[in-house]
Amino acid sequence: MESPSTPARRGLVSWQGILLAVLLFTFWSRPTAAQLAIVSTNAAEGEDVILRIRNNPPDASGYIWYRGEGAKASRYIALFSLEANDIGRGPEYTGRETINKEGCLLIKKVTLRDTGIYTIVVYLHNSKKEIGFGRLNVYQPVRVPTLLASITTATENKDAVVMTCYTNAISTEWLFNTESLRLRERMKLSWNNRTLTIDPVRREDAGSYQCEVSNPISSADSVAVELDVKY
């Protein structure tokens, strides 16, 4: 693969011209029932990821990938010409991206900053082109959450208990004696489900509490907190 400063080979020159045409014209092939799209993908930080194409046209002659929605010159990552078997690189190329002969974009060791919408432009042999979009979501693996309670020994019908789950996950569920917690009228959850308040506490609330957290790539449970209720 050539460095950006190396003079373009003959096959790449024509593709640079095509890239300029993308910026000057807005004529796309008419949408069909099998619309071109990028397969939206979830990935763990540090993984190698392939962004695949759905409904890839069989008569494609080349591919151009962009970060963000739309074919903007400032967001151009890379192009691949099937006819010239050549690749070009744009302002958003980081050295981690590769386009294979199927037009898919490989990103090595993805970071949280790679999260977002991607755009692909596919050139066809009939001088038309199609455009498609998709999303890459990059997540950090979920850490084991920490569950803390305001008190662990309470008096029935007198005390209130507040339990807080500290986590980097995006989803939080509550377990009571290893089963999903069934909320009673005296129980309230915060807007993000990370704080459970029981007010007042009753004897049937005594037992083991855990928070179970997750994101699309991983999950983890906290160490159990035992609540003792005196009456």
Coordinates of C-alpha atoms in Angstrom, one line a residue:
M1 CA 0.0 0.0 0.0
E2 CA 1.4 3.4 -1.0
S3 CA 2.0 6.3 1.3
P4 CA -0.3 9.3 0.9
S5 CA 2.7 11.3 -0.5
T6 CA 3.5 8.7 -3.3
P7 CA 2.3 9.8 -6.8
A8 CA -0.9 8.0 -7.7
R9 CA -0.8 5.2 -10.2
R10 CA -2.7 5.4 -13.4
G11 CA -5.7 3.4 -12.0
L12 CA -6.0 5.6 -9.0
V13 CA -6.0 8.9 -10.9
S14 CA -9.3 8.1 -12.5
W15 CA -10.7 7.2 -9.1
Q16 CA -9.6 10.5 -7.7
G17 CA -11.6 12.1 -10.5
I18 CA -14.6 10.0 -9.6
L19 CA -14.2 11.1 -5.9
L20 CA -14.4 14.7 -7.1
A21 CA -17.5 13.8 -9.1
V22 CA -19.1 12.6 -5.9
L23 CA -18.8 16.1 -4.4
L24 CA -20.2 17.8 -7.5
F25 CA -23.2 15.6 -8.4
T26 CA -26.1 14.2 -6.4
F27 CA -27.4 11.7 -8.9
W28 CA -27.8 8.3 -7.3
S29 CA -29.3 5.2 -8.8
R30 CA -33.0 4.9 -7.9
P31 CA -33.7 3.0 -4.6
T32 CA -35.0 -0.5 -5.1
A33 CA -36.7 -3.0 -2.8
A34 CA -33.2 -4.5 -2.0
Q35 CA -31.8 -1.2 -0.8
L36 CA -28.0 -1.0 -0.3
A37 CA -27.0 -0.7 3.3
I38 CA -24.2 -1.2 5.8
V39 CA -24.9 -4.0 8.3
S40 CA -25.0 -2.2 11.7
T41 CA -22.5 -3.7 14.1
N42 CA -21.7 -3.9 17.8
A43 CA -18.1 -4.4 18.8
A44 CA -15.9 -4.5 21.9
E45 CA -13.1 -1.8 22.2
G46 CA -9.9 -3.2 20.8
E47 CA -11.5 -5.7 18.4
D48 CA -10.9 -6.0 14.7
V49 CA -14.3 -5.2 13.0
I50 CA -15.6 -5.8 9.5
L51 CA -18.4 -3.5 8.3
R52 CA -20.3 -5.6 5.8
I53 CA -22.6 -4.6 2.9
R54 CA -26.2 -5.7 2.6
N55 CA -27.6 -5.9 -0.9
N56 CA -24.2 -5.3 -2.6
P57 CA -24.8 -4.7 -6.3
P58 CA -23.4 -7.5 -8.5
D59 CA -22.0 -5.1 -11.1
A60 CA -20.0 -2.9 -8.7
S61 CA -16.8 -1.4 -10.1
G62 CA -15.6 0.4 -6.9
Y63 CA -16.3 1.5 -3.4
I64 CA -15.8 4.6 -1.3
W65 CA -16.3 4.7 2.5
Y66 CA -17.0 7.8 4.6
R67 CA -17.5 8.5 8.3
G68 CA -20.8 10.2 9.1
E69 CA -23.9 10.4 7.1
G70 CA -23.4 11.5 3.5
A71 CA -20.5 11.6 0.9
K72 CA -18.6 14.5 2.4
A73 CA -15.0 15.1 1.2
S74 CA -13.9 16.0 4.7
R75 CA -15.1 12.6 6.0
Y76 CA -13.7 10.4 3.2
I77 CA -11.9 7.3 4.6
A78 CA -10.8 5.3 1.6
L79 CA -11.8 4.0 -1.9
F80 CA -11.1 0.7 -3.7
S81 CA -11.2 0.3 -7.5
L82 CA -12.0 -3.3 -8.6
E83 CA -11.0 -2.4 -12.2
A84 CA -7.6 -1.0 -11.2
N85 CA -7.2 -3.1 -8.1
D86 CA -6.0 0.0 -6.4
I87 CA -6.8 1.9 -3.1
G88 CA -6.9 5.5 -2.2
R89 CA -7.0 7.1 1.2
G90 CA -8.7 10.2 2.5
P91 CA -8.6 12.6 5.4
E92 CA -10.3 10.2 7.8
Y93 CA -7.9 7.3 7.0
T94 CA -6.1 6.4 10.3
G95 CA -3.9 3.5 9.1
R96 CA -6.3 0.9 10.6
E97 CA -8.7 0.7 7.6
T98 CA -8.7 -1.7 4.7
I99 CA -11.4 -2.3 2.0
N100 CA -11.6 -5.9 0.6
K101 CA -12.7 -7.0 -2.9
E102 CA -16.3 -7.4 -1.6
G103 CA -16.3 -3.7 -0.6
C104 CA -16.4 -4.4 3.1
L105 CA -14.5 -2.1 5.5
L106 CA -12.1 -3.7 8.0
I107 CA -11.1 -1.5 11.0
K108 CA -8.4 -2.8 13.2
K109 CA -8.5 -2.3 17.0
V110 CA -11.6 -0.2 17.1
T111 CA -11.8 2.6 19.7
L112 CA -14.8 4.4 21.2
R113 CA -14.2 7.2 18.8
D114 CA -15.0 4.9 15.9
T115 CA -18.6 4.8 17.0
G116 CA -21.0 6.4 14.6
I117 CA -22.7 6.4 11.2
Y118 CA -20.8 5.2 8.2
T119 CA -21.6 5.8 4.5
I120 CA -20.7 3.7 1.5
V121 CA -20.9 4.8 -2.2
V122 CA -20.8 1.9 -4.7
Y123 CA -20.0 2.7 -8.3
L124 CA -21.6 0.5 -11.0
H125 CA -20.5 -0.3 -14.5
N126 CA -23.4 1.7 -16.0
S127 CA -22.0 4.9 -14.6
K128 CA -24.6 5.0 -11.9
K129 CA -23.9 4.7 -8.2
E130 CA -25.7 3.7 -5.0
I131 CA -25.4 5.0 -1.5
G132 CA -26.0 3.2 1.8
F133 CA -25.7 3.8 5.5
G134 CA -25.1 1.8 8.7
R135 CA -23.9 2.3 12.3
L136 CA -20.9 0.9 14.3
N137 CA -21.3 0.9 18.1
V138 CA -18.1 0.3 20.1
Y139 CA -18.4 -0.5 23.8
Q140 CA -16.0 -1.1 26.6
P141 CA -16.4 -4.5 28.3
V142 CA -18.7 -4.3 31.3
R143 CA -16.8 -4.2 34.6
V144 CA -18.2 -6.1 37.6
P145 CA -20.5 -3.6 39.3
T146 CA -20.3 -2.5 42.9
L147 CA -23.5 -2.6 44.9
L148 CA -23.7 -0.5 48.1
A149 CA -26.6 -0.2 50.6
S150 CA -27.3 2.7 53.0
I151 CA -28.0 0.2 55.7
T152 CA -28.0 -3.6 55.8
T153 CA -29.9 -4.1 59.0
A154 CA -33.3 -2.3 59.1
T155 CA -36.3 -2.1 61.4
E156 CA -39.7 -3.1 59.8
N157 CA -42.1 -0.2 59.0
K158 CA -39.5 2.3 60.3
D159 CA -36.4 2.4 58.2
A160 CA -35.8 3.1 54.5
V161 CA -33.0 1.4 52.5
V162 CA -31.3 2.9 49.4
M163 CA -29.2 0.6 47.3
T164 CA -26.9 2.0 44.5
C165 CA -25.3 0.1 41.7
Y166 CA -22.1 1.6 40.4
T167 CA -21.4 0.5 36.8
N168 CA -20.1 1.5 33.4
A169 CA -22.9 -0.5 31.7
I170 CA -25.9 0.9 29.8
S171 CA -28.5 -1.4 31.2
T172 CA -29.2 -2.3 34.9
E173 CA -31.6 -5.0 36.3
W174 CA -32.2 -6.0 39.9
L175 CA -32.2 -9.5 41.4
F176 CA -33.7 -10.6 44.7
N177 CA -32.6 -14.0 45.9
T178 CA -31.2 -14.7 42.4
E179 CA -34.5 -14.0 40.7
S180 CA -35.7 -10.9 38.9
L181 CA -36.9 -8.4 41.5
R182 CA -40.7 -7.8 41.4
L183 CA -41.2 -4.2 42.4
R184 CA -43.8 -3.4 45.2
E185 CA -45.5 -0.1 45.8
R186 CA -42.8 0.7 48.5
M187 CA -40.0 0.3 45.9
K188 CA -38.8 2.9 43.5
L189 CA -36.1 2.9 40.9
S190 CA -34.1 5.9 39.7
W191 CA -34.4 7.1 36.0
N192 CA -31.4 5.0 35.1
N193 CA -32.3 2.0 37.2
R194 CA -29.1 2.2 39.2
T195 CA -30.7 3.2 42.5
L196 CA -33.3 1.2 44.4
T197 CA -35.2 2.7 47.3
I198 CA -37.4 0.7 49.7
D199 CA -39.5 2.9 52.0
P200 CA -40.5 1.6 54.4
V201 CA -38.8 -1.8 54.7
R202 CA -40.9 -4.8 55.6
R203 CA -40.0 -8.3 56.7
E204 CA -40.7 -9.8 53.2
D205 CA -37.9 -7.5 51.9
A206 CA -35.2 -9.4 53.8
G207 CA -32.9 -11.4 51.6
S208 CA -30.1 -11.1 49.0
Y209 CA -29.9 -8.3 46.5
Q210 CA -27.8 -8.0 43.3
C211 CA -27.6 -5.7 40.3
E212 CA -27.1 -7.3 36.9
V213 CA -25.6 -5.0 34.3
S214 CA -25.0 -5.3 30.6
N215 CA -24.3 -3.7 27.2
P216 CA -24.7 -5.4 23.8
I217 CA -21.4 -7.2 24.1
S218 CA -21.1 -8.3 27.7
S219 CA -22.7 -8.6 31.2
A220 CA -21.8 -9.0 34.8
D221 CA -23.4 -9.4 38.3
S222 CA -22.5 -7.6 41.5
V223 CA -21.6 -9.3 44.7
A224 CA -24.8 -9.9 46.7
V225 CA -25.8 -7.6 49.5
E226 CA -27.8 -9.2 52.4
L227 CA -30.6 -7.2 53.9
D228 CA -31.7 -8.1 57.4
V229 CA -35.1 -6.8 58.7
K230 CA -35.8 -6.8 62.4
Y231 CA -39.4 -6.8 63.7

